[in-house]
Each structure stands twice: as C-alpha cells, then as structure tokens.
Coordinates of C-alpha atoms in Angstrom, one line a residue:
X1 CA 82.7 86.1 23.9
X2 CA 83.5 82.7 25.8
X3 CA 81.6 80.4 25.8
X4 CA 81.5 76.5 27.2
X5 CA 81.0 73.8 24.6
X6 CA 79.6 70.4 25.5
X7 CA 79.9 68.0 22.5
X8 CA 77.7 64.4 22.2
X9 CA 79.4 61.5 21.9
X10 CA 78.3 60.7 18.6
X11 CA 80.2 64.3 17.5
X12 CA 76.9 65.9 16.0
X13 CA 73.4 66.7 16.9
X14 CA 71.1 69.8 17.1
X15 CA 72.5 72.6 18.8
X16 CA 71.5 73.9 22.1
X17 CA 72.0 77.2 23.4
X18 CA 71.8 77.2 27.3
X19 CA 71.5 80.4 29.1
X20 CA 72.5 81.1 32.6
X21 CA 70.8 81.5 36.2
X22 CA 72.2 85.3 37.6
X23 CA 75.1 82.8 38.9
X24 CA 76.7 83.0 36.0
X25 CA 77.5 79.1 34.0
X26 CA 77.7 77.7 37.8
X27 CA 78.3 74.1 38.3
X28 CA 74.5 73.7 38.0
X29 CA 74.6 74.8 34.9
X30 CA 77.4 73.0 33.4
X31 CA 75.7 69.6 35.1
X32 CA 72.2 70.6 32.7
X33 CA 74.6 71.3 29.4
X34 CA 76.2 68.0 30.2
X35 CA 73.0 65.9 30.4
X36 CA 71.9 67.4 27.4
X37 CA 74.8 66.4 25.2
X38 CA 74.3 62.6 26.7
X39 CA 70.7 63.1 25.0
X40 CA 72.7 64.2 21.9
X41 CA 72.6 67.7 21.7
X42 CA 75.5 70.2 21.3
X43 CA 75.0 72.4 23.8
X44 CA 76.6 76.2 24.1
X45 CA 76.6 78.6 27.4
X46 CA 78.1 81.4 27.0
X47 CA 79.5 83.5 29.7
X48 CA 77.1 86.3 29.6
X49 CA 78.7 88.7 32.3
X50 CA 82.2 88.5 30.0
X51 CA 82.0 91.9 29.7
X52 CA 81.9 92.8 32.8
X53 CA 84.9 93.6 35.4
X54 CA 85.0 91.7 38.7
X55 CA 82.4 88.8 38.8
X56 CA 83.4 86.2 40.9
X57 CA 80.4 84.6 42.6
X58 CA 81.1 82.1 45.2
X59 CA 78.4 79.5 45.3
X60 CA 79.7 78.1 48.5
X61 CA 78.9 81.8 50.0
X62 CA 75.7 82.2 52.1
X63 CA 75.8 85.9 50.4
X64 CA 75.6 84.0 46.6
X65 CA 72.3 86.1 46.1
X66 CA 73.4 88.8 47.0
X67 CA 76.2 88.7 44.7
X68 CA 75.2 87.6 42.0
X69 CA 72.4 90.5 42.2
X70 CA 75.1 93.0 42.3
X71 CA 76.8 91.4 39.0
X72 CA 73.4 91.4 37.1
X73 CA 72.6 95.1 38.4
X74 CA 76.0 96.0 35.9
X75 CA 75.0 94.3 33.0
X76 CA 73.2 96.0 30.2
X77 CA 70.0 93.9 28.9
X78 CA 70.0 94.6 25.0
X79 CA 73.8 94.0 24.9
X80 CA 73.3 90.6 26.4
X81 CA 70.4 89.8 23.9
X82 CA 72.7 90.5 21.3
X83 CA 75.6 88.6 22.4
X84 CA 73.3 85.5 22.8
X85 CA 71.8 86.3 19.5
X86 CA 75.7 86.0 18.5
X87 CA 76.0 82.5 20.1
X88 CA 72.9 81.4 18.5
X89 CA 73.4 82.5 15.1
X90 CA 76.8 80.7 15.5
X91 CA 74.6 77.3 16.4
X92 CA 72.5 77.7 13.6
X93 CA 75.7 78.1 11.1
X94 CA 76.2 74.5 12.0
X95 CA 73.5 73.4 9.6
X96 CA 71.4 71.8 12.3
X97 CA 68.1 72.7 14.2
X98 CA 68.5 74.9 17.4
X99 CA 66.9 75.5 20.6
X100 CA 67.0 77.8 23.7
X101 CA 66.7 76.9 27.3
X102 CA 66.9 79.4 29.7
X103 CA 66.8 79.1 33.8
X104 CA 65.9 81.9 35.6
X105 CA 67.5 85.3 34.4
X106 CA 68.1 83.0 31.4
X107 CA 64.4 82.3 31.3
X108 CA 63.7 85.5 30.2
X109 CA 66.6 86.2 28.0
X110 CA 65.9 83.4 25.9
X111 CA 62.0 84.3 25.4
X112 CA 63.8 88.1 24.4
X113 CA 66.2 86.3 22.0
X114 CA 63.6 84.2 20.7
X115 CA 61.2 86.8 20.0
X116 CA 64.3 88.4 17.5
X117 CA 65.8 85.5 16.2
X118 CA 63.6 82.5 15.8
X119 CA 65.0 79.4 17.3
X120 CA 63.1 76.3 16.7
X121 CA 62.2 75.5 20.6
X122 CA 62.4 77.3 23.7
X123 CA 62.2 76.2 27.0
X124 CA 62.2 78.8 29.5
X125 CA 62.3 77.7 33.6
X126 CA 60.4 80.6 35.4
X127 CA 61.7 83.5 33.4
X128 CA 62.7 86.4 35.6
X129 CA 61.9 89.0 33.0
X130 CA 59.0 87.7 31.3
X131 CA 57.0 90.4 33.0
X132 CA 58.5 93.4 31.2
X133 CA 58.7 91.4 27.9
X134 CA 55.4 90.4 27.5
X135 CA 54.9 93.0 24.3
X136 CA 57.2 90.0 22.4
X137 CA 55.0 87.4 22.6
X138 CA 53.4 88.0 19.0
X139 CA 56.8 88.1 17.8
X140 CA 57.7 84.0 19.7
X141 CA 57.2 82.3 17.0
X142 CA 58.6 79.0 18.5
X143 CA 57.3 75.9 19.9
X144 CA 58.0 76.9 23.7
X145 CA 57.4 75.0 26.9
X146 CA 57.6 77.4 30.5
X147 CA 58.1 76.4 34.0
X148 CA 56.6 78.4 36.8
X149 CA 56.2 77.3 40.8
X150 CA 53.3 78.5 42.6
X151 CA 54.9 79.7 45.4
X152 CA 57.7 81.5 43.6
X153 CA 58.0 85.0 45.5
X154 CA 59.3 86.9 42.4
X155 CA 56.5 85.4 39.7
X156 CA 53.5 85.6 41.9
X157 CA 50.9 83.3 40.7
X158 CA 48.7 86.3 39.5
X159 CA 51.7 87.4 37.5
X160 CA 52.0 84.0 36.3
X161 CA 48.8 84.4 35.0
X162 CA 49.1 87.3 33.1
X163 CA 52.2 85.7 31.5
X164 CA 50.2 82.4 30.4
X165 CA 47.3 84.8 28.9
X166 CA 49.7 86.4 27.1
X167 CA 51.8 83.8 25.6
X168 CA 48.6 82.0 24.3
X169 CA 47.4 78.8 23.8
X170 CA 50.0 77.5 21.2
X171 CA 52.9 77.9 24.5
X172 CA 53.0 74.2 26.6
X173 CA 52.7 75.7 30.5
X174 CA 53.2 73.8 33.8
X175 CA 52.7 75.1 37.1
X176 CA 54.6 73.1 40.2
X177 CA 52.7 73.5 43.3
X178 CA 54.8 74.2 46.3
X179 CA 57.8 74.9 44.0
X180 CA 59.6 78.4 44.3
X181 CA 62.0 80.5 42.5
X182 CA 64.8 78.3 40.9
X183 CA 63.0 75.2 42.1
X184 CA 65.7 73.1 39.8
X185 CA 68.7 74.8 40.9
X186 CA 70.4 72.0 43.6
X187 CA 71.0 74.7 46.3
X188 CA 69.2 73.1 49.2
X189 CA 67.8 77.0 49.5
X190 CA 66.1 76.7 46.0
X191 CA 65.5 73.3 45.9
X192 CA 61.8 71.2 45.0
X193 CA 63.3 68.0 44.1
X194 CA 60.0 66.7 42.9
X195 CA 58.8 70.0 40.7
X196 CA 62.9 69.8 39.4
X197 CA 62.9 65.5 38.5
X198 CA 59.4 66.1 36.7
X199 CA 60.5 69.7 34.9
X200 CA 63.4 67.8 33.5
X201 CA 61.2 64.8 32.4
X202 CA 58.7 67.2 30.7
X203 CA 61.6 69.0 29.4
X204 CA 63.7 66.4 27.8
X205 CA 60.3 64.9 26.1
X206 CA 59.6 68.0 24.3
X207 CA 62.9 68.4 23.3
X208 CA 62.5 64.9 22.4
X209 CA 59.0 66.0 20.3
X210 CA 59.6 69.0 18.2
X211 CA 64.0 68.7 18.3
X212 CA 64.7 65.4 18.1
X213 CA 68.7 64.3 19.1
X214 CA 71.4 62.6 17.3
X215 CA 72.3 59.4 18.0
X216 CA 74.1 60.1 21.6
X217 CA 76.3 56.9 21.4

C-alpha cells in the first residue's frame, strides 16, 4: 500500500496515522501531516483508494464532490479498515506511542480502526460514518477528541447527539456553531475559518496532553 511519510526534524517522535477526507491525501491533507511533523510527530497517510482503478480527483474542479463521491462509492469499507490497520500496526512497530486523526470519511474510519486496534489517541473531525458505527463505541478504548459543526447537513445536530450519548462521557466533544461539513478543509465551499483555527488549537493541545511530541527541532 503507498503511503506518504512526513518525518520531524528531530528524526523521531510518536507516530501519527492521518487518514484522508473522500479526496483522497489532497493538498489539505499533506499541509495537516506537515504541521504535525513541525510538532514532532511522524506522521503516515496512506493512499486509501490504492486499490482502486481510475481515481483522479481534481481539486481545482467545481465537480470535486461529485468525484470524489463516485471514487468512495468503489471502495470496499472492511478492506480499507484493514489496510489502515496495516499502516498502523507498522507505526506502532516503531516502538513509539500512536495516534489516529481522521477528517471526514477519515473521521469515521479511524473511530472503526480504533475500535479494533487500540491506538493511544484519536481524533476524529466530523466522522462521516460514525452513525453506522456506533455499536463500536464499547470497544474505543482510546482517549478520543471529535469535531462536529452544527450546521453540518450530513451529521444533523440530532444525529450528533446520538453520537455524543453514545460515545460517553470519557470522549472530549466540541460542537462549532455555524460550522458545516469539512469546516477545516480550505475549499472556500467548506470553509469556517474560525471553527477550523480553534479545532486545530484544541487539537494540537490534546495531542499535546495524552501524546506528547519529540523534540521538533
């Protein structure tokens, strides 16, 4: 499976596995891997559609949702848990803590991958699937932080709610008024700057909290 590989300066640190938006590891997400290696993490996203036959996604296209909808639609669920079950055992085989963030369609394949394979952290921005995995939350046994706007049109906020009850009160939850569906995604169409600047910042400080970085210089 490939996979891109962001390094910290300092060469070592706890690994990171960073799973994709339905765009595949777009520019966005390569920009998020590389600001977590300059907080010292080594950060993995692998190319989750690999086994699939044409997926070019143009993110310059006005049709990139539709696209990338049409790639997703191919792929098979339990063979992508697996494969990013793959990439994180291959994390943890570096001797060092690990953690999942996921964006999106990410969002919910981490929570899947972390309810079979038991990362330290996970951080999950509005998980996609989280509705149809909600019989894994007893088996989430990691410190997790989730992301969710209030005006996302996929996760209603009464959906959101039955996601919270079910994930319990040990999960760190915060709701961004105003925000929608991929809020931190730079795509003017997705966009909330503010919900994205103060995700990140809540972000990085629990990564900060419960899997501290090496020395990034």
């Amino acid at each position: 499976m490939p996979a891109q590989v962001w390094e910290p300066a300092g060469g070592t640190g706890p690994g990171v596995l960073l799973l994709q938006e339905i765009f595949g590891v777009s520019d966005y997400i390569k920009q998020r891997a590389s600001d977590l290696a300059e907080l010292g993490y080594y950060v993995v996203a692998p190319e989750i559609y690999w086994r699939l036959d044409d997926v070019s996604i143009d993110e310059s296209s006005p049709e990139v949702l539709q696209q990338a909808l049409a790639v997703m639609g191919r792929l098979d669920w339990d063979t992508a848990v697996s494969d990013s079950v793959s990439a994180l055992e291959y994390l943890r085989g570096r001797g060092t803590g690990v953690g999942l963030i996921g964006f999106c369609f990410g969002g919910g394949l981490a929570f899947n991958v972390a309810a079979v394979s038991s990362p330290d952290v996970l951080v999950s921005y509005y998980g996609s699937a989280l509705p149809r995995l909600l019989e894994l939350a007893p088996k989430v046994d990691a410190t997790s932080l989730h992301h969710f706007g209030d005006a996302d049109d996929y996760l209603l906020p009464a959906t959101v709610d039955q996601i919270v009850a079910a994930l319990g009160n040990d999960a760190e939850v915060h709701r961004y008024p105003g925000a929608g569906h991929a809020f931190d995604n730079p795509i003017p169409a997705f966009h909330h700057a503010e919900a994205s600047a103060l995700a990140w910042q809540r972000t990085t400080s629990f990564l900060a909290r419960h899997l501290p970085p090496g020395d990034p210089s």
